[in-house]
mmCIF file of C-alpha atoms and ligand atoms in Angstrom:
data_model
loop_
_atom_site.group_PDB
_atom_site.id
_atom_site.type_symbol
_atom_site.label_atom_id
_atom_site.label_comp_id
_atom_site.label_asym_id
_atom_site.label_seq_id
_atom_site.Cartn_x
_atom_site.Cartn_y
_atom_site.Cartn_z
ATOM 1 C CA MET A 1 68.341 65.269 106.476
ATOM 2 C CA THR A 2 70.812 65.921 108.455
ATOM 3 C CA GLN A 3 70.799 69.784 109.951
ATOM 4 C CA ASN A 4 73.451 71.070 107.404
ATOM 5 C CA VAL A 5 72.610 70.265 104.111
ATOM 6 C CA ALA A 6 69.387 71.946 101.607
ATOM 7 C CA LYS A 7 68.457 69.848 98.415
ATOM 8 C CA LEU A 8 67.180 71.367 95.693
ATOM 9 C CA ILE A 9 65.174 69.204 92.661
ATOM 10 C CA PHE A 10 63.918 70.585 89.702
ATOM 11 C CA TRP A 11 60.605 69.213 88.617
ATOM 12 C CA GLY A 12 60.145 71.730 86.149
ATOM 13 C CA VAL A 13 62.299 74.470 84.083
ATOM 14 C CA ARG A 14 60.198 75.365 81.061
ATOM 15 C CA GLY A 15 58.946 78.530 80.444
ATOM 16 C CA SER A 16 55.553 79.706 79.372
ATOM 17 C CA THR A 17 53.853 76.996 78.125
ATOM 18 C CA PRO A 18 54.743 72.823 78.605
ATOM 19 C CA THR A 19 56.380 71.216 75.908
ATOM 20 C CA LEU A 20 56.334 67.885 74.555
ATOM 21 C CA GLU A 21 57.945 67.520 71.517
ATOM 22 C CA ARG A 22 60.997 64.849 71.087
ATOM 23 C CA GLU A 23 63.817 68.305 70.787
ATOM 24 C CA THR A 24 63.034 69.513 73.984
ATOM 25 C CA TRP A 25 62.735 65.651 76.094
ATOM 26 C CA ARG A 26 66.441 66.355 77.736
ATOM 27 C CA TYR A 27 66.127 69.381 79.487
ATOM 28 C CA GLY A 28 62.604 68.692 79.963
ATOM 29 C CA GLY A 29 59.061 70.512 78.958
ATOM 30 C CA ASN A 30 57.311 71.094 82.211
ATOM 31 C CA THR A 31 56.701 74.521 83.487
ATOM 32 C CA PRO A 32 58.451 76.206 86.738
ATOM 33 C CA CYS A 33 58.336 73.862 89.731
ATOM 34 C CA ILE A 34 60.994 73.321 92.391
ATOM 35 C CA GLU A 35 61.428 71.885 95.218
ATOM 36 C CA LEU A 36 63.529 73.045 98.124
ATOM 37 C CA THR A 37 64.567 70.739 101.608
ATOM 38 C CA ALA A 38 66.425 73.059 103.793
ATOM 39 C CA PRO A 39 67.975 71.791 106.665
ATOM 40 C CA GLY A 40 65.881 70.338 109.679
ATOM 41 C CA GLY A 41 63.238 68.732 106.812
ATOM 42 C CA VAL A 42 61.683 72.093 106.065
ATOM 43 C CA ARG A 43 59.447 71.507 102.952
ATOM 44 C CA PHE A 44 59.375 74.795 100.257
ATOM 45 C CA ILE A 45 57.947 74.369 96.739
ATOM 46 C CA LEU A 46 59.304 77.667 94.200
ATOM 47 C CA ASP A 47 55.999 77.709 91.822
ATOM 48 C CA CYS A 48 53.706 75.361 91.300
ATOM 49 C CA GLY A 49 54.216 75.024 87.245
ATOM 50 C CA THR A 50 52.926 71.400 85.389
ATOM 51 C CA GLY A 51 56.683 70.093 87.385
ATOM 52 C CA LEU A 52 54.520 70.135 90.535
ATOM 53 C CA ARG A 53 52.032 66.866 89.682
ATOM 54 C CA MET A 54 55.357 64.858 89.606
ATOM 55 C CA LEU A 55 56.542 66.466 92.957
ATOM 56 C CA GLY A 56 52.674 65.135 94.370
ATOM 57 C CA ASN A 57 53.419 61.344 93.153
ATOM 58 C CA LYS A 58 57.170 61.304 94.332
ATOM 59 C CA TRP A 59 55.599 62.504 97.597
ATOM 60 C CA SER A 60 52.878 60.779 98.375
ATOM 61 C CA PRO A 61 50.922 58.191 96.395
ATOM 62 C CA PRO A 62 47.372 59.090 95.841
ATOM 63 C CA ASP A 63 45.725 56.921 98.480
ATOM 64 C CA GLY A 64 49.210 57.625 100.852
ATOM 65 C CA ASP A 65 48.455 58.470 104.713
ATOM 66 C CA ALA A 66 51.899 59.790 105.630
ATOM 67 C CA SER A 67 51.180 63.609 106.088
ATOM 68 C CA PHE A 68 52.958 66.902 105.701
ATOM 69 C CA GLU A 69 53.759 70.132 105.644
ATOM 70 C CA ALA A 70 54.920 72.307 103.208
ATOM 71 C CA HIS A 71 55.580 76.124 102.486
ATOM 72 C CA ILE A 72 54.896 77.517 98.722
ATOM 73 C CA LEU A 73 56.185 80.516 96.901
ATOM 74 C CA VAL A 74 54.723 81.398 93.759
ATOM 75 C CA THR A 75 56.443 84.275 91.961
ATOM 76 C CA HIS A 76 53.512 85.673 90.117
ATOM 77 C CA TYR A 77 50.375 84.193 88.319
ATOM 78 C CA HIS A 78 50.913 83.810 84.969
ATOM 79 C CA TRP A 79 49.835 79.991 83.885
ATOM 80 C CA ASP A 80 52.892 78.515 83.572
ATOM 81 C CA HIS A 81 53.765 78.868 87.019
ATOM 82 C CA ILE A 82 50.282 78.217 88.376
ATOM 83 C CA GLN A 83 49.344 75.193 86.265
ATOM 84 C CA GLY A 84 49.992 72.431 87.945
ATOM 85 C CA ILE A 85 48.149 73.267 91.431
ATOM 86 C CA PRO A 86 44.935 71.253 90.064
ATOM 87 C CA PHE A 87 47.182 68.075 89.418
ATOM 88 C CA PHE A 88 49.069 68.174 92.809
ATOM 89 C CA HIS A 89 47.326 65.387 94.221
ATOM 90 C CA PRO A 90 48.621 65.851 97.939
ATOM 91 C CA PHE A 91 45.967 68.985 97.923
ATOM 92 C CA TYR A 92 43.135 66.680 98.179
ATOM 93 C CA GLN A 93 44.395 64.804 101.645
ATOM 94 C CA SER A 94 43.287 66.347 104.352
ATOM 95 C CA HIS A 95 45.976 65.321 106.384
ATOM 96 C CA ASN A 96 48.694 67.603 104.820
ATOM 97 C CA HIS A 97 48.879 71.391 105.517
ATOM 98 C CA PHE A 98 50.608 74.410 102.975
ATOM 99 C CA HIS A 99 51.006 77.599 103.436
ATOM 100 C CA PHE A 100 51.307 79.930 100.439
ATOM 101 C CA TYR A 101 53.030 83.064 99.499
ATOM 102 C CA SER A 102 52.405 85.610 97.255
ATOM 103 C CA PHE A 103 51.347 89.034 96.475
ATOM 104 C CA GLN A 104 47.966 91.531 96.159
ATOM 105 C CA SER A 105 47.744 91.360 92.319
ATOM 106 C CA LYS A 106 45.983 94.824 91.110
ATOM 107 C CA PRO A 107 43.007 93.505 88.768
ATOM 108 C CA LEU A 108 42.378 90.630 91.929
ATOM 109 C CA GLY A 109 42.575 92.922 94.580
ATOM 110 C CA PRO A 110 43.384 91.557 98.401
ATOM 111 C CA ASP A 111 43.252 87.710 98.606
ATOM 112 C CA SER A 112 44.668 87.144 95.465
ATOM 113 C CA LEU A 113 45.870 84.167 95.614
ATOM 114 C CA ARG A 114 43.524 81.951 97.202
ATOM 115 C CA GLN A 115 41.498 83.915 94.451
ATOM 116 C CA VAL A 116 43.419 82.564 92.335
ATOM 117 C CA PHE A 117 44.217 79.156 93.629
ATOM 118 C CA GLU A 118 40.152 78.740 93.371
ATOM 119 C CA GLN A 119 39.822 79.628 89.543
ATOM 120 C CA GLN A 120 42.085 77.268 88.179
ATOM 121 C CA LEU A 121 39.608 75.197 89.781
ATOM 122 C CA ALA A 122 36.085 77.042 89.154
ATOM 123 C CA SER A 123 33.501 76.350 86.170
ATOM 124 C CA PRO A 124 33.898 75.666 83.643
ATOM 125 C CA TYR A 125 37.760 75.220 83.565
ATOM 126 C CA PHE A 126 37.913 72.086 85.959
ATOM 127 C CA PRO A 127 35.652 69.140 86.597
ATOM 128 C CA VAL A 128 35.674 69.580 90.349
ATOM 129 C CA ASP A 129 35.682 72.599 93.096
ATOM 130 C CA ALA A 130 38.086 73.841 95.119
ATOM 131 C CA SER A 131 35.866 72.247 98.335
ATOM 132 C CA THR A 132 37.550 68.699 97.064
ATOM 133 C CA MET A 133 40.602 70.050 98.067
ATOM 134 C CA THR A 134 40.690 69.099 101.963
ATOM 135 C CA ALA A 135 44.473 70.189 102.683
ATOM 136 C CA ALA A 136 44.335 72.862 105.657
ATOM 137 C CA ARG A 137 45.838 75.630 103.822
ATOM 138 C CA SER A 138 46.577 78.829 104.494
ATOM 139 C CA PHE A 139 47.656 82.517 102.289
ATOM 140 C CA ARG A 140 49.990 85.205 103.419
ATOM 141 C CA GLU A 141 50.232 88.258 100.836
ATOM 142 C CA VAL A 142 53.668 89.429 100.817
ATOM 143 C CA ALA A 143 55.814 92.390 98.921
ATOM 144 C CA GLY A 144 58.847 93.131 97.535
ATOM 145 C CA GLY A 145 61.296 94.231 100.305
ATOM 146 C CA GLU A 146 59.706 91.262 103.142
ATOM 147 C CA ASN A 147 61.508 89.715 105.078
ATOM 148 C CA TRP A 148 60.635 86.364 107.198
ATOM 149 C CA GLU A 149 61.701 83.064 109.004
ATOM 150 C CA ILE A 150 60.402 79.578 108.246
ATOM 151 C CA GLN A 151 62.134 77.303 110.847
ATOM 152 C CA GLY A 152 65.802 78.140 110.729
ATOM 153 C CA THR A 153 65.194 79.871 106.924
ATOM 154 C CA GLN A 154 65.757 83.642 106.186
ATOM 155 C CA ILE A 155 63.201 84.606 103.205
ATOM 156 C CA SER A 156 63.711 87.976 101.424
ATOM 157 C CA ALA A 157 61.344 88.493 98.152
ATOM 158 C CA ALA A 158 62.080 91.282 96.039
ATOM 159 C CA TRP A 159 59.940 93.281 93.188
ATOM 160 C CA VAL A 160 61.792 91.912 89.159
ATOM 161 C CA ASN A 161 60.616 93.783 86.071
ATOM 162 C CA HIS A 162 57.967 91.633 84.561
ATOM 163 C CA PRO A 163 54.506 92.503 83.385
ATOM 164 C CA GLN A 164 51.410 92.526 85.729
ATOM 165 C CA GLY A 165 54.818 91.826 89.101
ATOM 166 C CA CYS A 166 56.756 89.555 90.042
ATOM 167 C CA LEU A 167 58.506 88.647 92.975
ATOM 168 C CA GLY A 168 61.904 87.087 92.874
ATOM 169 C CA TYR A 169 62.982 84.885 96.327
ATOM 170 C CA ARG A 170 66.013 84.500 98.315
ATOM 171 C CA LEU A 171 66.543 81.251 101.127
ATOM 172 C CA ASP A 172 69.182 81.223 103.337
ATOM 173 C CA THR A 173 69.384 78.589 105.156
ATOM 174 C CA ALA A 174 72.291 76.992 107.679
ATOM 175 C CA ALA A 175 73.640 75.101 104.210
ATOM 176 C CA GLY A 176 73.418 77.812 102.257
ATOM 177 C CA SER A 177 71.981 80.880 99.949
ATOM 178 C CA ILE A 178 69.778 80.398 96.887
ATOM 179 C CA VAL A 179 68.023 82.841 94.720
ATOM 180 C CA TYR A 180 65.467 82.546 92.449
ATOM 181 C CA ALA A 181 64.577 85.214 89.878
ATOM 182 C CA THR A 182 63.066 84.191 87.440
ATOM 183 C CA ASP A 183 60.533 85.817 84.441
ATOM 184 C CA ASN A 184 62.719 88.912 84.558
ATOM 185 C CA GLU A 185 63.488 91.389 82.186
ATOM 186 C CA PRO A 186 67.149 93.768 82.423
ATOM 187 C CA GLY A 187 67.431 97.250 81.196
ATOM 188 C CA VAL A 188 65.446 99.516 84.255
ATOM 189 C CA ALA A 189 68.021 100.393 85.890
ATOM 190 C CA GLU A 190 66.170 100.414 89.616
ATOM 191 C CA PHE A 191 65.725 96.385 89.000
ATOM 192 C CA ASP A 192 69.017 95.800 87.459
ATOM 193 C CA ARG A 193 70.617 97.042 90.424
ATOM 194 C CA SER A 194 68.347 96.038 93.157
ATOM 195 C CA LEU A 195 68.729 92.298 91.283
ATOM 196 C CA ARG A 196 72.486 92.715 91.372
ATOM 197 C CA GLN A 197 71.691 93.555 95.540
ATOM 198 C CA PHE A 198 69.172 90.631 95.889
ATOM 199 C CA ALA A 199 71.426 88.032 94.327
ATOM 200 C CA HIS A 200 74.921 88.960 96.136
ATOM 201 C CA GLY A 201 77.104 86.693 97.602
ATOM 202 C CA ALA A 202 74.327 83.278 96.386
ATOM 203 C CA ASP A 203 75.543 79.850 96.301
ATOM 204 C CA VAL A 204 72.590 79.462 93.566
ATOM 205 C CA LEU A 205 71.289 81.519 91.159
ATOM 206 C CA ILE A 206 68.190 80.584 89.304
ATOM 207 C CA TYR A 207 67.130 82.975 86.730
ATOM 208 C CA ASP A 208 65.197 83.229 83.729
ATOM 209 C CA ALA A 209 67.243 82.460 80.063
ATOM 210 C CA GLN A 210 64.562 82.364 78.074
ATOM 211 C CA TYR A 211 65.901 84.021 75.141
ATOM 212 C CA SER A 212 69.177 84.622 72.829
ATOM 213 C CA PRO A 213 70.647 88.101 74.062
ATOM 214 C CA GLU A 214 69.962 88.813 69.986
ATOM 215 C CA GLN A 215 66.081 87.602 70.201
ATOM 216 C CA LEU A 216 66.304 89.532 73.853
ATOM 217 C CA ALA A 217 67.653 92.839 71.947
ATOM 218 C CA SER A 218 65.655 92.642 69.048
ATOM 219 C CA THR A 219 62.166 90.440 68.455
ATOM 220 C CA ARG A 220 61.633 89.346 72.633
ATOM 221 C CA LYS A 221 62.103 92.824 73.763
ATOM 222 C CA GLY A 222 58.963 93.799 76.346
ATOM 223 C CA TRP A 223 57.796 90.134 77.086
ATOM 224 C CA GLY A 224 59.354 90.125 80.603
ATOM 225 C CA HIS A 225 61.966 87.910 79.937
ATOM 226 C CA SER A 226 65.934 87.519 79.632
ATOM 227 C CA SER A 227 68.867 85.714 78.818
ATOM 228 C CA TRP A 228 72.591 84.042 79.242
ATOM 229 C CA LEU A 229 74.384 87.043 78.614
ATOM 230 C CA GLU A 230 72.653 88.797 81.658
ATOM 231 C CA GLY A 231 72.689 85.825 84.172
ATOM 232 C CA VAL A 232 76.092 85.582 83.366
ATOM 233 C CA LYS A 233 76.673 89.408 84.353
ATOM 234 C CA ILE A 234 74.449 89.450 87.310
ATOM 235 C CA ALA A 235 76.309 86.413 88.329
ATOM 236 C CA ARG A 236 79.981 87.982 88.122
ATOM 237 C CA ASP A 237 78.759 91.770 89.803
ATOM 238 C CA SER A 238 77.132 89.702 92.512
ATOM 239 C CA LYS A 239 79.494 86.806 92.865
ATOM 240 C CA VAL A 240 77.354 84.252 92.701
ATOM 241 C CA LYS A 241 79.071 80.891 92.928
ATOM 242 C CA ASN A 242 76.354 78.953 90.640
ATOM 243 C CA LEU A 243 74.163 80.473 87.921
ATOM 244 C CA LEU A 244 70.770 77.704 86.512
ATOM 245 C CA LEU A 245 70.085 79.378 83.072
ATOM 246 C CA PHE A 246 66.474 78.783 83.819
ATOM 247 C CA HIS A 247 62.659 79.383 81.984
ATOM 248 C CA HIS A 248 64.106 77.917 78.978
ATOM 249 C CA ASP A 249 61.612 78.946 75.716
ATOM 250 C CA PRO A 250 59.375 76.556 74.061
ATOM 251 C CA GLU A 251 60.848 76.988 71.246
ATOM 252 C CA SER A 252 64.514 76.278 71.862
ATOM 253 C CA SER A 253 65.354 72.416 71.660
ATOM 254 C CA ASP A 254 67.582 70.824 73.807
ATOM 255 C CA LYS A 255 70.374 71.879 71.625
ATOM 256 C CA THR A 256 69.527 75.531 71.513
ATOM 257 C CA VAL A 257 69.843 75.434 75.095
ATOM 258 C CA ASP A 258 73.315 73.332 74.881
ATOM 259 C CA GLY A 259 74.618 76.314 73.191
ATOM 260 C CA PHE A 260 72.875 78.833 75.889
ATOM 261 C CA LEU A 261 74.848 76.899 78.074
ATOM 262 C CA SER A 262 78.202 76.568 76.315
ATOM 263 C CA ALA A 263 78.497 80.541 75.522
ATOM 264 C CA ALA A 264 77.702 81.266 79.218
ATOM 265 C CA ARG A 265 80.533 79.057 80.657
ATOM 266 C CA LYS A 266 83.100 80.724 78.671
ATOM 267 C CA GLU A 267 82.038 83.756 80.320
ATOM 268 C CA PHE A 268 81.318 82.206 84.017
ATOM 269 C CA ALA A 269 82.304 78.969 84.545
ATOM 270 C CA GLY A 270 80.483 77.982 87.357
ATOM 271 C CA THR A 271 77.424 78.189 85.003
ATOM 272 C CA TRP A 272 74.518 74.863 84.614
ATOM 273 C CA ALA A 273 71.656 74.599 82.359
ATOM 274 C CA ALA A 274 68.334 73.331 85.145
ATOM 275 C CA THR A 275 66.860 70.433 84.067
ATOM 276 C CA GLU A 276 64.687 68.444 84.737
ATOM 277 C CA GLY A 277 65.180 65.576 87.723
ATOM 278 C CA MET A 278 68.619 67.721 88.567
ATOM 279 C CA SER A 279 69.817 68.049 91.587
ATOM 280 C CA ILE A 280 72.082 70.566 93.698
ATOM 281 C CA THR A 281 73.015 69.530 97.603
ATOM 282 C CA LEU A 282 74.337 72.238 99.284
ATOM 283 C CA SER A 283 76.133 71.459 102.955
ATOM 284 C CA GLU A 284 79.695 72.508 104.091
ATOM 285 C CA ARG A 285 81.161 70.357 101.016
ATOM 286 C CA GLY A 286 79.964 73.842 98.835
ATOM 287 C CA VAL A 287 77.277 72.377 96.140
ATOM 288 C CA ASP A 288 77.299 69.629 94.408
ATOM 289 C CA VAL A 289 75.372 69.238 91.303
ATOM 290 C CA ALA A 290 73.313 65.973 89.806
ATOM 291 C CA MET A 291 71.552 64.777 87.127
ATOM 292 C CA GLY A 292 68.311 62.126 87.607
ATOM 293 C CA GLU A 293 68.328 58.953 86.368
ATOM 294 C CA SER A 294 68.408 59.677 82.595
ATOM 295 C CA ARG A 295 68.747 55.874 80.913
ATOM 296 C CA VAL A 296 66.198 53.841 82.975
ATOM 297 C CA GLY A 297 65.164 50.578 80.985
ATOM 298 C CA GLN A 298 66.193 50.221 77.818
ATOM 299 C CA ARG A 299 69.717 49.364 78.905
ATOM 300 C CA ARG A 300 71.812 46.366 78.142
ATOM 301 C CA ARG A 301 75.432 45.281 79.004
ATOM 302 C CA LEU A 302 78.433 44.880 77.111
ATOM 303 C CA ARG A 303 82.147 44.809 76.632
ATOM 304 C CA PHE A 304 82.965 47.345 73.587
ATOM 305 C CA VAL A 305 86.556 49.460 72.929
ATOM 306 C CA ALA A 306 86.113 52.758 72.610
ATOM 307 C CA THR A 307 88.321 55.608 72.345
ATOM 308 C CA VAL A 308 86.708 58.682 74.469
ATOM 309 C CA SER A 309 87.581 62.507 74.723
ATOM 310 C CA GLY A 310 86.094 65.227 76.201
ATOM 311 C CA GLN A 311 86.459 67.777 79.361
ATOM 312 C CA SER A 312 87.476 67.458 82.663
ATOM 313 C CA GLU A 313 85.427 69.144 85.815
ATOM 314 C CA GLY A 314 88.568 71.260 86.048
ATOM 315 C CA GLY A 315 88.197 72.180 82.232
ATOM 316 C CA GLU A 316 91.000 70.059 81.111
ATOM 317 C CA LYS A 317 90.625 68.015 77.824
ATOM 318 C CA PHE A 318 91.334 64.891 77.564
ATOM 319 C CA GLU A 319 91.828 61.279 75.346
ATOM 320 C CA GLU A 320 91.574 57.885 76.587
ATOM 321 C CA LYS A 321 90.928 54.550 75.281
ATOM 322 C CA ALA A 322 87.792 53.142 77.377
ATOM 323 C CA ILE A 323 85.004 49.826 77.762
ATOM 324 C CA VAL A 324 81.741 50.558 76.644
ATOM 325 C CA ARG A 325 79.981 48.873 79.909
ATOM 326 C CA ASP A 326 76.367 49.397 78.650
ATOM 327 C CA LEU A 327 74.111 51.170 75.915
ATOM 328 C CA SER A 328 70.930 52.115 76.399
ATOM 329 C CA LEU A 329 68.857 52.176 73.269
ATOM 330 C CA GLN A 330 65.944 53.301 71.670
ATOM 331 C CA GLY A 331 65.501 51.751 68.766
ATOM 332 C CA ALA A 332 67.135 50.059 65.031
ATOM 333 C CA TYR A 333 66.275 50.053 61.669
ATOM 334 C CA LEU A 334 66.841 46.492 60.038
ATOM 335 C CA VAL A 335 66.817 45.873 56.192
ATOM 336 C CA LEU A 336 64.804 42.487 55.789
ATOM 337 C CA ASN A 337 63.468 39.901 53.751
ATOM 338 C CA SER A 338 60.627 39.070 55.496
ATOM 339 C CA ARG A 339 58.149 42.168 55.748
ATOM 340 C CA PRO A 340 56.537 41.964 59.700
ATOM 341 C CA ARG A 341 53.341 43.822 60.199
ATOM 342 C CA LEU A 342 53.565 46.870 61.293
ATOM 343 C CA GLN A 343 52.692 46.956 65.559
ATOM 344 C CA SER A 344 53.884 43.503 65.664
ATOM 345 C CA GLU A 345 56.525 42.081 67.738
ATOM 346 C CA LEU A 346 59.873 41.482 66.549
ATOM 347 C CA ARG A 347 63.261 40.021 68.876
ATOM 348 C CA VAL A 348 66.838 41.337 67.699
ATOM 349 C CA VAL A 349 69.593 39.842 69.078
ATOM 350 C CA ILE A 350 72.838 41.490 68.178
ATOM 351 C CA GLU A 351 76.394 39.465 68.573
ATOM 352 C CA ALA A 352 79.462 41.514 69.035
ATOM 353 C CA SER A 353 81.807 39.811 65.834
ATOM 354 C CA GLY A 354 84.111 37.236 67.119
ATOM 355 C CA ASP A 355 82.850 37.509 70.932
ATOM 356 C CA GLN A 356 82.011 34.600 72.368
ATOM 357 C CA ASN A 357 81.757 36.463 75.721
ATOM 358 C CA ARG A 358 77.394 36.092 76.510
ATOM 359 C CA SER A 359 77.803 39.547 77.737
ATOM 360 C CA SER A 360 78.557 40.778 74.564
ATOM 361 C CA VAL A 361 74.894 39.761 73.225
ATOM 362 C CA LEU A 362 71.959 42.335 72.738
ATOM 363 C CA SER A 363 69.147 40.440 72.665
ATOM 364 C CA LEU A 364 66.088 43.237 72.119
ATOM 365 C CA ARG A 365 61.984 42.692 72.089
ATOM 366 C CA GLY A 366 60.692 45.817 69.983
ATOM 367 C CA THR A 367 57.624 46.710 67.785
ATOM 368 C CA VAL A 368 57.815 47.099 64.098
ATOM 369 C CA VAL A 369 56.553 51.197 63.817
ATOM 370 C CA HIS A 370 58.390 51.328 60.080
ATOM 371 C CA CYS A 371 58.113 49.289 56.789
ATOM 372 C CA GLU A 372 58.703 50.197 53.538
ATOM 373 C CA PRO A 373 60.518 48.540 50.075
ATOM 374 C CA GLY A 374 63.936 49.037 49.995
ATOM 375 C CA ARG A 375 66.515 49.290 47.561
ATOM 376 C CA GLU A 376 66.962 46.492 46.504
ATOM 377 C CA LYS A 377 64.351 43.904 44.942
ATOM 378 C CA ASN A 378 62.376 41.835 47.700
ATOM 379 C CA GLN A 379 63.986 43.506 50.648
ATOM 380 C CA ASN A 380 62.205 45.880 53.041
ATOM 381 C CA GLY A 381 63.642 48.669 55.537
ATOM 382 C CA VAL A 382 62.080 48.096 58.930
ATOM 383 C CA GLY A 383 62.272 50.172 61.904
ATOM 384 C CA VAL A 384 61.996 49.013 65.303
ATOM 385 C CA PHE A 385 61.449 50.779 68.643
ATOM 386 C CA PHE A 386 62.622 48.825 71.598
ATOM 387 C CA ILE A 387 60.213 47.522 74.492
ATOM 388 C CA GLU A 388 61.244 48.635 77.448
ATOM 389 C CA GLU A 389 62.530 45.086 79.511
ATOM 390 C CA ALA A 390 64.199 46.181 82.271
ATOM 391 C CA ASP A 391 67.978 44.700 83.723
ATOM 392 C CA PRO A 392 68.083 44.217 87.300
ATOM 393 C CA GLY A 393 71.873 43.750 86.887
ATOM 394 C CA LEU A 394 72.345 46.870 86.018
ATOM 395 C CA PRO A 395 73.056 49.948 88.845
ATOM 396 C CA ARG A 396 71.301 53.273 88.362
ATOM 397 C CA ASP A 397 72.902 56.438 86.864
HETATM 398 ZN ZN1 ZN B 1 57.127 81.955 83.388
HETATM 399 ZN ZN1 ZN B 2 55.709 85.329 83.665
#
């Protein structure tokens, strides 16, 4: 990484508890974990939710021998922010070194973070104890109002309004500034004011947008969270450049989060909804947002004509004729005379009518997931889930 680039990657964006329901797949179900590579290559991890496991897999395979060092900033000790700790395999490799930062919790007393870390692996909650984690680790207790520097990145911590306490972190790097303020409930003047000062002028503000403004005003008042509308107000008041809606409620479907995002964008154009796999690059060219690969596998080349309409980056509407060059496929529903056996394999070949071009042929292998008598006599309705067969000729996205 060059001297003047910082990169954030979201490994977990869900609040409270992981989700596996299909309706939450697009934004993702892992709890908070963000990777930051600061200019010069210094590594940071913001929170240790279940997304941490996948970050570990990216950094090194379980039997890998590459060693590295990272600084881990933990906002607070609620489950969703620490649950990934036992599953981050770089902790089990003696050649790695980790520096942890968080606050002293009142019930736990001195050495809170070390205790939390070890209790995660205590009997009877985990099969092996913390002595199996051989990576070097050091713990530093910090409090709201503190500032310190790590290899050219200035870190500040601020208290936010959350049951049992929570810290927000600001990281000012040579490439831009990031404010991570999750698990915050607005409505206490002192905290509302200090958060606005803390976030002032940030290139990226990652903010708790768990509930709708209506829930926040009624059934979820006092739960310690916030809404997209509060995020928009802070972003505006603090002249933030990009607002990331974060800590999505486990009960929020992708469609619900889409609704929060589009409502927020009407009020503050620089809003994004944090998504697992999303990355944000900060450099002298500004802030560049990219999504993780979403259509790996199950993609087939073809040439179908389509009319496409939408909205450009600048906000204008457009409509144009285009060629669909590939599709990603999950499955199909077929009507057959035959009655295939459940969980057996099928081959489905689809041809574009009147087109001899081979690239318009889709040949797919699938497994039968559903079979019942169709409406017509001697016909069966058959559900097929396509089995992944990678097409190496496709560009990645
Ligand atoms: Zn949380
Ligand atoms: Zn919390």
